Short mmCIF file of C-alpha atoms in Angstrom, two decimals:
data_model
loop_
_atom_site.label_atom_id
_atom_site.label_comp_id
_atom_site.label_asym_id
_atom_site.label_seq_id
_atom_site.Cartn_x
_atom_site.Cartn_y
_atom_site.Cartn_z
CA UNK A 12 -25.79 38.46 -3.16
CA UNK A 13 -22.07 37.71 -2.97
CA UNK A 14 -21.48 33.97 -3.49
CA UNK A 15 -17.94 32.71 -2.98
CA UNK A 16 -16.44 29.23 -3.45
CA UNK A 17 -13.66 28.19 -1.07
CA UNK A 18 -11.70 25.10 -2.14
CA UNK A 19 -8.60 23.62 -0.58
CA UNK A 20 -6.54 20.65 0.49
CA UNK A 21 -8.32 18.98 3.40
CA UNK A 22 -5.26 19.25 5.67
CA UNK A 23 -4.29 22.82 4.70
CA UNK A 24 -4.00 25.23 7.70
CA UNK A 25 -4.66 28.26 5.47
CA UNK A 26 -7.84 26.66 4.16
CA UNK A 27 -8.88 26.16 7.81
CA UNK A 28 -8.24 29.83 8.59
CA UNK A 29 -10.11 31.00 5.49
CA UNK A 30 -12.99 28.65 6.33
CA UNK A 31 -13.45 30.13 9.82
CA UNK A 32 -13.39 33.66 8.42
CA UNK A 33 -15.88 32.73 5.68
CA UNK A 34 -18.21 31.07 8.19
CA UNK A 35 -18.15 34.26 10.29
CA UNK A 36 -18.99 36.43 7.29
CA UNK A 37 -21.83 34.15 6.20
CA UNK A 38 -23.30 34.13 9.70
CA UNK A 39 -23.19 37.89 10.14
CA UNK A 40 -23.78 39.22 6.62
CA UNK A 41 -27.15 38.38 5.01
CA UNK A 42 -25.83 38.91 1.47
CA UNK A 43 -22.68 36.79 1.86
CA UNK A 44 -22.78 33.10 0.90
CA UNK A 45 -19.93 30.57 0.92
CA UNK A 46 -19.70 27.14 -0.72
CA UNK A 47 -16.83 24.94 0.50
CA UNK A 48 -14.94 22.16 -1.31
CA UNK A 49 -12.23 19.98 0.22
CA UNK A 50 -10.03 17.50 -1.59
CA UNK A 51 -7.81 14.76 -0.20
CA UNK A 52 -4.08 15.71 -0.21
CA UNK A 53 -3.36 12.89 -2.68
CA UNK A 54 -5.66 14.32 -5.36
CA UNK A 55 -5.52 18.04 -4.61
CA UNK A 56 -2.81 19.03 -7.09
CA UNK A 57 -4.44 17.18 -9.99
CA UNK A 58 -7.88 18.55 -9.07
CA UNK A 59 -6.53 22.14 -8.89
CA UNK A 60 -4.72 21.75 -12.21
CA UNK A 61 -7.91 20.57 -13.95
CA UNK A 62 -9.92 23.41 -12.39
CA UNK A 63 -7.44 26.07 -13.50
CA UNK A 64 -7.17 24.65 -17.02
CA UNK A 65 -10.97 24.62 -17.35
CA UNK A 66 -11.33 28.24 -16.21
CA UNK A 67 -7.99 29.51 -17.61
CA UNK A 68 -6.79 30.55 -14.17
CA UNK A 69 -3.27 30.63 -12.82
CA UNK A 70 -3.14 29.39 -9.22
CA UNK A 71 -0.87 26.82 -7.56
CA UNK A 72 -1.53 26.76 -3.81
CA UNK A 73 -4.22 25.86 -1.31
CA UNK A 74 -6.74 27.35 -0.84
CA UNK A 75 -8.23 28.78 -4.01
CA UNK A 76 -11.18 31.18 -3.75
CA UNK A 77 -13.38 32.54 -6.48
CA UNK A 78 -16.64 34.43 -6.80
CA UNK A 79 -19.51 32.86 -8.69
CA UNK A 80 -21.05 35.03 -11.42
CA UNK A 81 -23.72 32.62 -12.59
CA UNK A 82 -26.43 35.25 -12.17
CA UNK A 83 -24.57 37.35 -14.72
CA UNK A 84 -23.80 34.48 -17.07
CA UNK A 85 -20.11 34.41 -16.19
CA UNK A 86 -17.81 31.49 -15.42
CA UNK A 87 -16.55 32.83 -12.10
CA UNK A 88 -14.06 35.48 -11.01
CA UNK A 89 -10.84 34.25 -9.39
CA UNK A 90 -10.10 36.05 -6.15
CA UNK A 91 -6.90 34.16 -5.29
CA UNK A 92 -5.66 32.45 -2.15
CA UNK A 93 -5.91 33.07 1.56
CA UNK A 94 -4.10 36.44 1.54
CA UNK A 95 -6.32 37.83 -1.21
CA UNK A 96 -9.46 36.63 0.62
CA UNK A 97 -8.27 38.26 3.84
CA UNK A 98 -7.61 41.55 2.04
CA UNK A 99 -11.07 41.35 0.42
CA UNK A 100 -12.74 40.79 3.81
CA UNK A 101 -10.85 43.70 5.36
CA UNK A 102 -11.54 46.08 2.45
CA UNK A 103 -15.22 45.34 1.86
CA UNK A 104 -16.47 44.11 5.24
CA UNK A 105 -13.95 45.47 7.75
CA UNK A 106 -13.34 41.97 9.13
CA UNK A 107 -10.01 40.23 9.71
CA UNK A 108 -8.74 37.03 11.31
CA UNK A 109 -6.52 36.66 14.38
CA UNK A 110 -6.37 32.86 14.45
CA UNK A 111 -3.09 31.43 15.79
CA UNK A 112 -0.90 29.07 13.78
CA UNK A 113 -1.43 26.30 16.34
CA UNK A 114 -5.20 26.56 16.05
CA UNK A 115 -4.94 26.57 12.26
CA UNK A 116 -3.11 23.24 12.38
CA UNK A 117 -5.62 21.71 14.79
CA UNK A 118 -8.57 22.69 12.61
CA UNK A 119 -6.73 21.47 9.50
CA UNK A 120 -6.34 17.98 11.00
CA UNK A 121 -10.00 18.00 12.02
CA UNK A 122 -10.94 18.97 8.47
CA UNK A 123 -8.90 16.09 7.06
CA UNK A 124 -10.54 13.62 9.43
CA UNK A 125 -14.01 14.92 8.55
CA UNK A 126 -13.22 14.79 4.83
CA UNK A 127 -12.04 11.19 5.01
CA UNK A 128 -15.05 10.21 7.12
CA UNK A 129 -17.43 11.77 4.59
CA UNK A 130 -15.67 10.04 1.71
CA UNK A 131 -15.94 6.68 3.47
CA UNK A 132 -19.63 7.29 4.10
CA UNK A 133 -20.12 8.11 0.42
CA UNK A 134 -18.30 4.95 -0.60
CA UNK A 135 -20.41 2.87 1.80
CA UNK A 136 -23.66 4.34 0.45
CA UNK A 137 -22.47 3.99 -3.12
CA UNK A 138 -21.56 0.36 -2.56
CA UNK A 139 -25.18 -0.35 -1.68
CA UNK A 140 -26.04 0.74 -5.22
CA UNK A 141 -22.82 0.00 -7.12
CA UNK A 142 -20.79 -2.92 -5.75
CA UNK A 143 -17.07 -2.70 -5.13
CA UNK A 144 -15.28 -4.04 -8.22
CA UNK A 145 -12.53 -6.49 -7.21
CA UNK A 146 -10.20 -7.87 -9.89
CA UNK A 147 -7.85 -10.81 -9.24
CA UNK A 148 -5.05 -11.43 -11.74
CA UNK A 149 -3.54 -14.86 -12.41
CA UNK A 150 -6.80 -16.17 -10.96
CA UNK A 151 -5.89 -19.77 -11.78
CA UNK A 152 -3.16 -19.62 -9.09
CA UNK A 153 -3.80 -21.62 -5.89
CA UNK A 154 -3.85 -18.45 -3.77
CA UNK A 155 -7.00 -17.26 -5.55
CA UNK A 156 -8.91 -20.39 -4.50
CA UNK A 157 -8.12 -19.63 -0.86
CA UNK A 158 -8.64 -15.88 -1.21
CA UNK A 159 -12.20 -15.86 -2.56
CA UNK A 160 -13.94 -17.26 0.58
CA UNK A 161 -12.25 -14.59 2.70
CA UNK A 162 -13.21 -11.75 0.35
CA UNK A 163 -16.84 -12.89 0.25
CA UNK A 164 -17.14 -13.35 4.03
CA UNK A 165 -17.75 -9.68 4.79
CA UNK A 166 -14.66 -9.53 7.02
CA UNK A 167 -12.46 -7.62 4.57
CA UNK A 168 -14.70 -4.87 3.18
CA UNK A 169 -17.35 -4.87 5.89
CA UNK A 170 -20.89 -6.18 6.09
CA UNK A 171 -22.32 -3.03 4.49
CA UNK A 172 -20.39 -3.46 1.25
CA UNK A 173 -21.28 -5.71 -1.65
CA UNK A 174 -18.56 -6.79 -4.06
CA UNK A 175 -18.29 -8.02 -7.63
CA UNK A 176 -15.32 -10.28 -8.34
CA UNK A 177 -13.69 -10.60 -11.76
CA UNK A 178 -11.26 -13.48 -12.31
CA UNK A 179 -8.62 -12.44 -14.84
CA UNK A 180 -6.17 -14.79 -16.53
CA UNK A 181 -5.10 -15.98 -19.98
CA UNK A 182 -7.31 -17.83 -22.46
CA UNK A 183 -5.80 -21.20 -21.58
CA UNK A 184 -7.12 -20.90 -18.03
CA UNK A 185 -10.70 -20.03 -19.05
CA UNK A 186 -12.20 -23.44 -18.30
CA UNK A 187 -10.63 -23.48 -14.84
CA UNK A 188 -11.85 -19.93 -14.19
CA UNK A 189 -15.41 -20.83 -15.17
CA UNK A 190 -15.41 -23.72 -12.69
CA UNK A 191 -13.98 -21.44 -10.01
CA UNK A 192 -16.63 -18.80 -10.75
CA UNK A 193 -19.42 -21.37 -10.40
CA UNK A 194 -18.01 -22.60 -7.10
CA UNK A 195 -17.73 -19.00 -5.87
CA UNK A 196 -21.37 -18.39 -6.75
CA UNK A 197 -22.27 -21.56 -4.83
CA UNK A 198 -20.98 -19.93 -1.64
CA UNK A 199 -24.30 -18.02 -1.56
CA UNK A 200 -22.55 -15.07 0.08
CA UNK A 201 -24.86 -12.15 0.91
CA UNK A 202 -21.97 -9.80 0.15
CA UNK A 203 -21.29 -11.10 -3.38
CA UNK A 204 -23.23 -9.26 -6.10
CA UNK A 205 -21.62 -11.07 -9.03
CA UNK A 206 -18.62 -13.09 -10.18
CA UNK A 207 -17.31 -13.10 -13.73
CA UNK A 208 -14.40 -14.29 -15.86
CA UNK A 209 -12.20 -12.13 -18.10
CA UNK A 210 -9.59 -13.41 -20.55
CA UNK A 211 -9.63 -10.44 -22.95
CA UNK A 212 -6.72 -8.13 -22.21
CA UNK A 213 -8.41 -5.02 -23.57
CA UNK A 214 -11.25 -5.42 -21.05
CA UNK A 215 -9.02 -5.90 -18.02
CA UNK A 216 -9.60 -3.81 -14.87
CA UNK A 217 -12.66 -1.93 -16.15
CA UNK A 218 -13.86 0.32 -13.29
CA UNK A 219 -11.79 -1.70 -10.82
CA UNK A 220 -11.74 -0.42 -7.24
CA UNK A 221 -9.34 -3.14 -6.03
CA UNK A 222 -6.74 -5.05 -8.06
CA UNK A 223 -4.95 -8.02 -6.51
CA UNK A 224 -1.78 -9.10 -8.34
CA UNK A 225 -0.94 -12.77 -7.70
CA UNK A 226 2.16 -14.70 -8.77
CA UNK A 227 2.14 -15.14 -12.52
CA UNK A 228 3.90 -17.97 -14.40
CA UNK A 229 6.31 -16.86 -17.09
CA UNK A 230 5.62 -18.21 -20.55
CA UNK A 231 8.45 -20.08 -22.23
CA UNK A 232 11.84 -20.93 -20.78
CA UNK A 233 13.92 -18.73 -18.52
CA UNK A 234 17.56 -19.77 -18.18
CA UNK A 235 19.02 -17.29 -15.72
CA UNK A 236 17.99 -15.09 -12.85
CA UNK A 237 18.52 -12.09 -15.12
CA UNK A 238 16.08 -13.50 -17.70
CA UNK A 239 13.57 -14.18 -14.95
CA UNK A 240 13.81 -10.58 -13.75
CA UNK A 241 13.39 -9.21 -17.27
CA UNK A 242 10.40 -11.46 -17.91
CA UNK A 243 8.42 -9.47 -15.33
CA UNK A 244 8.56 -6.26 -17.32
CA UNK A 245 6.09 -7.05 -20.15
CA UNK A 246 3.38 -8.14 -17.72
CA UNK A 247 3.85 -5.15 -15.41
CA UNK A 248 4.00 -2.73 -18.34
CA UNK A 249 0.71 -4.12 -19.68
CA UNK A 250 -1.00 -4.25 -16.29
CA UNK A 251 0.18 -0.77 -15.37
CA UNK A 252 -1.11 0.73 -18.61
CA UNK A 253 -4.47 -1.04 -18.35
CA UNK A 254 -5.01 -0.24 -14.68
CA UNK A 255 -4.30 3.45 -15.24
CA UNK A 256 -6.50 3.47 -18.35
CA UNK A 257 -9.47 1.35 -17.24
CA UNK A 258 -9.61 1.26 -13.44
CA UNK A 259 -11.35 3.64 -11.07
CA UNK A 260 -9.36 6.78 -10.21
CA UNK A 261 -9.04 5.67 -6.58
CA UNK A 262 -8.12 2.05 -7.37
CA UNK A 263 -6.06 0.20 -4.75
CA UNK A 264 -3.47 -2.27 -6.02
CA UNK A 265 -1.94 -5.02 -3.85
CA UNK A 266 1.00 -7.08 -5.06
CA UNK A 267 1.20 -10.42 -3.24
CA UNK A 268 2.92 -13.76 -3.61
CA UNK A 269 6.42 -15.06 -3.12
CA UNK A 270 8.47 -14.03 -6.16
CA UNK A 271 9.86 -10.54 -6.89
CA UNK A 272 7.08 -8.77 -4.96
CA UNK A 273 9.00 -5.50 -4.52
CA UNK A 274 10.11 -5.49 -8.16
CA UNK A 275 6.60 -6.04 -9.51
CA UNK A 276 5.23 -3.24 -7.32
CA UNK A 277 8.02 -0.91 -8.49
CA UNK A 278 7.39 -1.72 -12.17
CA UNK A 279 3.65 -1.17 -11.79
CA UNK A 280 4.37 2.24 -10.25
CA UNK A 281 6.63 3.02 -13.20
CA UNK A 282 3.98 2.17 -15.77
CA UNK A 283 1.00 3.56 -13.82
CA UNK A 284 2.46 6.75 -12.29
CA UNK A 285 -0.92 8.39 -11.66
CA UNK A 286 -1.84 5.73 -9.10
CA UNK A 287 1.64 4.97 -7.74
CA UNK A 288 0.64 6.11 -4.24
CA UNK A 289 -2.05 3.39 -4.19
CA UNK A 290 0.22 0.47 -5.09
CA UNK A 291 1.64 -1.59 -2.22
CA UNK A 292 3.54 -4.85 -1.73
CA UNK A 293 2.20 -7.32 0.85
CA UNK A 294 4.71 -8.32 3.56
CA UNK A 295 2.43 -9.94 6.16
CA UNK A 296 3.22 -13.43 4.88
CA UNK A 297 6.91 -13.16 5.79
CA UNK A 298 5.93 -11.47 9.05
CA UNK A 299 3.66 -14.41 9.83
CA UNK A 300 6.42 -16.93 9.15
CA UNK A 301 8.71 -15.13 11.59
CA UNK A 302 6.01 -14.96 14.28
CA UNK A 303 5.27 -18.67 13.87
CA UNK A 304 8.94 -19.57 14.27
CA UNK A 305 9.16 -17.49 17.45
CA UNK A 306 5.92 -19.00 18.77
CA UNK A 307 7.24 -22.52 18.33
CA UNK A 308 10.35 -21.60 20.31
CA UNK A 309 8.38 -19.91 23.10
CA UNK A 310 5.62 -22.55 23.11
CA UNK A 311 2.83 -20.06 22.50
CA UNK A 312 0.57 -19.10 19.61
CA UNK A 313 1.71 -16.79 16.78
CA UNK A 314 -1.19 -14.40 17.39
CA UNK A 315 0.31 -13.52 20.79
CA UNK A 316 3.41 -12.06 19.12
CA UNK A 317 3.23 -8.51 17.76
CA UNK A 318 5.43 -5.85 16.19
CA UNK A 319 7.85 -7.99 14.22
CA UNK A 320 9.20 -5.71 11.48
CA UNK A 321 10.18 -6.90 8.00
CA UNK A 322 12.61 -4.56 6.28
CA UNK A 323 13.71 -4.57 2.65
CA UNK A 324 13.01 -7.08 -0.09
CA UNK A 325 9.91 -9.06 0.91
CA UNK A 326 10.66 -12.05 -1.30
CA UNK A 327 14.44 -11.78 -1.17
CA UNK A 328 17.05 -10.10 0.97
CA UNK A 329 15.02 -9.00 3.98
CA UNK A 330 15.86 -8.01 7.54
CA UNK A 331 13.64 -9.51 10.26
CA UNK A 332 13.77 -7.02 13.12
CA UNK A 333 12.86 -8.29 16.60
CA UNK A 334 13.86 -5.19 18.56
CA UNK A 335 10.25 -4.00 18.89
CA UNK A 336 8.67 -7.46 19.01
CA UNK A 337 6.39 -8.10 22.01
CA UNK A 338 4.53 -11.11 23.33
CA UNK A 339 1.13 -11.03 25.05
CA UNK A 340 -0.61 -13.55 27.34
CA UNK A 341 2.64 -15.43 27.88
CA UNK A 342 2.60 -18.00 30.65
CA UNK A 343 5.58 -17.35 32.91
CA UNK A 344 6.45 -16.23 36.43
CA UNK A 345 5.36 -12.72 35.44
CA UNK A 346 1.69 -12.47 34.52
CA UNK A 347 -0.52 -9.50 33.74
CA UNK A 348 -3.80 -8.36 32.15
CA UNK A 349 -4.48 -8.97 28.43
CA UNK A 350 -2.81 -5.70 27.41
CA UNK A 351 0.40 -6.58 29.31
CA UNK A 352 3.33 -7.49 27.08
CA UNK A 353 6.99 -8.36 27.33
CA UNK A 354 9.85 -7.96 24.83
CA UNK A 355 10.35 -11.17 22.87
CA UNK A 356 14.13 -10.98 23.00
CA UNK A 357 14.06 -10.81 26.82
CA UNK A 358 12.40 -14.24 26.91
CA UNK A 359 14.71 -16.07 24.54
CA UNK A 360 17.81 -16.91 26.53
CA UNK A 361 19.27 -19.13 23.84
CA UNK A 362 21.24 -16.63 21.78
CA UNK A 363 22.58 -19.52 19.71
CA UNK A 364 19.03 -20.22 18.52
CA UNK A 365 18.36 -16.56 17.67
CA UNK A 366 21.64 -16.12 15.82
CA UNK A 367 21.69 -19.43 13.96
CA UNK A 368 18.56 -21.59 14.01
CA UNK A 369 16.08 -18.73 13.67
CA UNK A 370 18.24 -17.12 11.00
CA UNK A 371 18.50 -20.31 8.96
CA UNK A 372 14.77 -21.08 9.34
CA UNK A 373 13.62 -17.69 8.08
CA UNK A 374 16.28 -17.71 5.38
CA UNK A 375 15.10 -21.09 4.12
CA UNK A 376 11.45 -20.02 4.10
CA UNK A 377 12.02 -16.67 2.41
CA UNK A 378 14.40 -17.92 -0.29
CA UNK A 379 12.62 -21.16 -1.22
CA UNK A 380 9.01 -20.14 -0.68
CA UNK A 381 8.41 -23.26 1.41
CA UNK A 382 5.28 -23.02 3.56
CA UNK A 383 4.28 -19.91 1.60
CA UNK A 384 1.45 -21.57 -0.25
CA UNK A 385 -2.01 -20.48 -1.25
CA UNK A 386 -3.41 -20.26 2.29
CA UNK A 387 -0.71 -17.95 3.65
CA UNK A 388 -0.62 -15.79 0.51
CA UNK A 389 -4.41 -15.39 0.56
CA UNK A 390 -4.57 -14.60 4.27
CA UNK A 391 -1.78 -12.02 4.11
CA UNK A 392 -3.40 -10.27 1.12
CA UNK A 393 -6.86 -10.27 2.71
CA UNK A 394 -5.56 -8.99 6.06
CA UNK A 395 -3.61 -6.17 4.39
CA UNK A 396 -6.70 -5.22 2.39
CA UNK A 397 -8.84 -5.26 5.54
CA UNK A 398 -6.37 -2.95 7.30
CA UNK A 399 -6.36 -0.63 4.28
CA UNK A 400 -10.13 -0.21 4.42
CA UNK A 401 -10.75 -0.32 8.16
CA UNK A 402 -7.42 0.47 9.84
CA UNK A 403 -4.84 -1.75 11.52
CA UNK A 404 -5.07 -2.60 15.25
CA UNK A 405 -4.23 0.44 17.40
CA UNK A 406 -0.62 0.74 18.56
CA UNK A 407 0.38 -2.26 16.40
CA UNK A 408 3.21 -2.20 13.86
CA UNK A 409 2.48 -3.61 10.40
CA UNK A 410 5.10 -4.39 7.74
CA UNK A 411 4.33 -3.13 4.24
CA UNK A 412 6.22 -2.63 0.99
CA UNK A 413 5.81 1.02 -0.06
CA UNK A 414 7.64 3.56 -2.16
CA UNK A 415 10.44 5.08 -0.12
CA UNK A 416 10.62 8.84 0.31
CA UNK A 417 13.93 8.70 2.15
CA UNK A 418 12.62 7.48 5.52
CA UNK A 419 15.09 5.67 7.79
CA UNK A 420 17.91 6.45 5.37
CA UNK A 421 16.38 4.28 2.63
CA UNK A 422 17.17 5.63 -0.85
CA UNK A 423 14.20 7.40 -2.45
CA UNK A 424 12.30 5.61 -5.18
CA UNK A 425 12.73 2.04 -3.90
CA UNK A 426 9.79 -0.17 -3.00
CA UNK A 427 10.95 -1.18 0.46
CA UNK A 428 9.21 -3.05 3.28
CA UNK A 429 9.06 -0.89 6.41
CA UNK A 430 6.90 -0.36 9.53
CA UNK A 431 3.55 1.35 8.95
CA UNK A 432 0.08 1.71 10.40
CA UNK A 433 -3.20 1.90 8.51
CA UNK A 434 -5.74 4.59 9.38
CA UNK A 435 -8.43 6.63 7.64
CA UNK A 436 -8.26 4.58 4.47
CA UNK A 437 -4.52 5.00 3.93
CA UNK A 438 -1.18 3.97 5.41
CA UNK A 439 1.37 6.01 7.36
CA UNK A 440 5.06 5.15 7.75
CA UNK A 441 6.02 5.01 11.44
CA UNK A 442 9.01 7.33 11.26
CA UNK A 443 8.73 8.20 14.96
CA UNK A 444 9.77 4.74 16.21
CA UNK A 445 12.84 4.86 18.43
CA UNK A 446 15.93 2.63 18.44
CA UNK A 447 15.34 1.03 15.05
CA UNK A 448 18.39 2.33 13.24
CA UNK A 449 19.73 -0.08 10.62
CA UNK A 450 23.47 -0.53 10.17
CA UNK A 451 25.03 0.77 6.99
CA UNK A 452 26.11 -2.70 5.87
CA UNK A 453 22.64 -4.21 6.27
CA UNK A 454 21.01 -1.26 4.52
CA UNK A 455 23.52 -1.43 1.66
CA UNK A 456 22.97 -5.16 1.28
CA UNK A 457 19.20 -4.79 1.00
CA UNK A 458 19.15 -1.71 -1.20
CA UNK A 459 21.88 -3.05 -3.50
CA UNK A 460 19.81 -6.08 -4.42
CA UNK A 461 16.63 -4.06 -4.93
CA UNK A 462 18.39 -1.51 -7.13
CA UNK A 463 20.05 -4.24 -9.19
CA UNK A 464 16.80 -6.18 -9.62
CA UNK A 465 15.15 -3.13 -11.18
CA UNK A 466 18.17 -2.24 -13.35
CA UNK A 467 18.48 -5.80 -14.66
CA UNK A 468 14.74 -6.04 -15.29
CA UNK A 469 14.77 -2.82 -17.33
CA UNK A 470 17.89 -3.85 -19.26
CA UNK A 471 20.14 -1.17 -17.77
CA UNK A 472 22.36 -3.80 -16.15
CA UNK A 473 23.40 -7.06 -17.77
CA UNK A 474 24.35 -9.21 -14.77
CA UNK A 475 23.02 -9.35 -11.24
CA UNK A 476 25.87 -9.23 -8.71
CA UNK A 477 24.78 -9.91 -5.11
CA UNK A 478 26.16 -7.58 -2.48
CA UNK A 479 29.22 -8.99 -0.72
CA UNK A 480 30.54 -7.70 2.58
CA UNK A 481 34.24 -7.59 3.11
CA UNK A 482 34.06 -10.65 5.35
CA UNK A 483 31.92 -12.77 3.07
CA UNK A 484 32.06 -13.95 -0.52
CA UNK A 485 28.89 -15.04 -2.22
CA UNK A 486 28.67 -18.31 -4.07
CA UNK A 487 27.64 -17.97 -7.68
CA UNK A 488 25.87 -20.49 -9.89
CA UNK A 489 25.55 -19.06 -13.37
CA UNK A 490 24.44 -22.31 -15.03
CA UNK A 491 21.24 -22.89 -13.12
CA UNK A 492 18.36 -23.49 -15.54
CA UNK A 493 14.93 -22.13 -14.76
CA UNK A 494 12.22 -23.98 -16.73
CA UNK A 495 8.84 -22.40 -16.15
CA UNK A 496 6.25 -24.84 -17.39
CA UNK A 497 4.11 -23.87 -14.42
CA UNK A 498 4.12 -21.44 -11.51
CA UNK A 499 5.29 -23.92 -8.89
CA UNK A 500 8.29 -25.00 -10.96
CA UNK A 501 9.26 -21.40 -11.62
CA UNK A 502 9.05 -20.44 -7.95
CA UNK A 503 11.08 -23.46 -6.94
CA UNK A 504 13.87 -22.93 -9.47
CA UNK A 505 14.03 -19.17 -8.98
CA UNK A 506 14.28 -19.82 -5.26
CA UNK A 507 17.25 -22.11 -5.86
CA UNK A 508 19.12 -19.22 -7.46
CA UNK A 509 17.98 -16.71 -4.85
CA UNK A 510 19.04 -19.02 -2.04
CA UNK A 511 22.54 -18.86 -3.48
CA UNK A 512 22.52 -15.17 -4.42
CA UNK A 513 20.37 -13.43 -1.83
CA UNK A 514 21.17 -14.29 1.81
CA UNK A 515 18.56 -13.11 4.31
CA UNK A 516 19.62 -10.86 7.12
CA UNK A 517 18.36 -11.28 10.69
CA UNK A 518 19.35 -8.91 13.53
CA UNK A 519 21.60 -10.60 16.03
CA UNK A 520 20.80 -10.54 19.71
CA UNK A 521 23.96 -9.03 21.00
#
């Protein structure tokens, strides 16, 4: 009996070709047996490295194929990759493969879809036994109070998934957390297995499947914007280390709130590099504010407006892009079925409002945090989490802060809000959108601030200097004091500085 193991990246075309050949051999040869293993592309390299270290093999690509020698007491004999398997089939069995490249790619995508579907089914079945572990940091923040009822409603994770919530904060907040935990238990949610409180740092994020990072007040006094940026590093360094050490391997981390969202996500990625691909910054709050402002102007409801894109720094220098924005069910001379839409900019004839009033409204909201309270923060986090687990609405653009890989001309390594869609338990950047080029000046303005925020926070730059175009000089206020006796005061004072330093950018309707 010849028993082979075929393992590969779920989306690998060569794995797909080897799989078809192996299936043929197993069907037609009574003494040939194949065992197949697929791994998600995100974990394949690490899985392969561990496998090769365990067996003292040297192999770097997908697929990897070996022969089991358990009946002889051996650990397994490495055959190699696809080419070696094809040569083996030709030499020993007189069989080869004539599969086309196009068919290989089609089967590879089908394999990836099947793999993800099986993993989701496993997670769903496992959740019936072991609940999903959800950790909320800075749980004494107002957003947590509004977030818990949504998480326990069954709308975010689904009605087949039970959750356990852990409220994490400092020792001073323990009494408040205990009251909040009791009130959460009083909800009598059928989807809530347990709720607990954690104030011990060394126990943070144990076996966490989901970590939600809320705005955190800075201890002590912060006198400048630079000090405020640097004060984020200790918390993110600690959280990053603990999440990578204690959390589940597939943990999903969402950074929400209204202060330095991109920066906190970037720092967490720095200090938890093994899970960097599963750390995101929530941008739906700013997107919601823009939709609401447009809805008030057009005398409709915000839910009728879709595809508003938030670029750049979610809680700072952002670019609200209306070029793809559409409106549905709009009462006008032109009417259509529910799926009929019209471009938003074609319905706003007041260019003065778009270029000035809308700009100033969004600028005021994004730089001061006004109207971005606990309800909006909680809803935007919960909606993003729901999309992550179950997919975003088809054909709809979602704004999300993710690590740039050079898309749209954005420098690599920045956490940057950009258009995405959620599907199959992950997110995909919509690089195929047309006519969304960003001018060099706008891109430079956004990236300059993000780069400087990180450099100042890490101590590589002493002073933050806002980007200034040739036609504009920024006002500076170096003496602004930022007392941080509580979260609301900190957000308000930081916003005062950011309002001066970080002007928002809105595309003009020209």
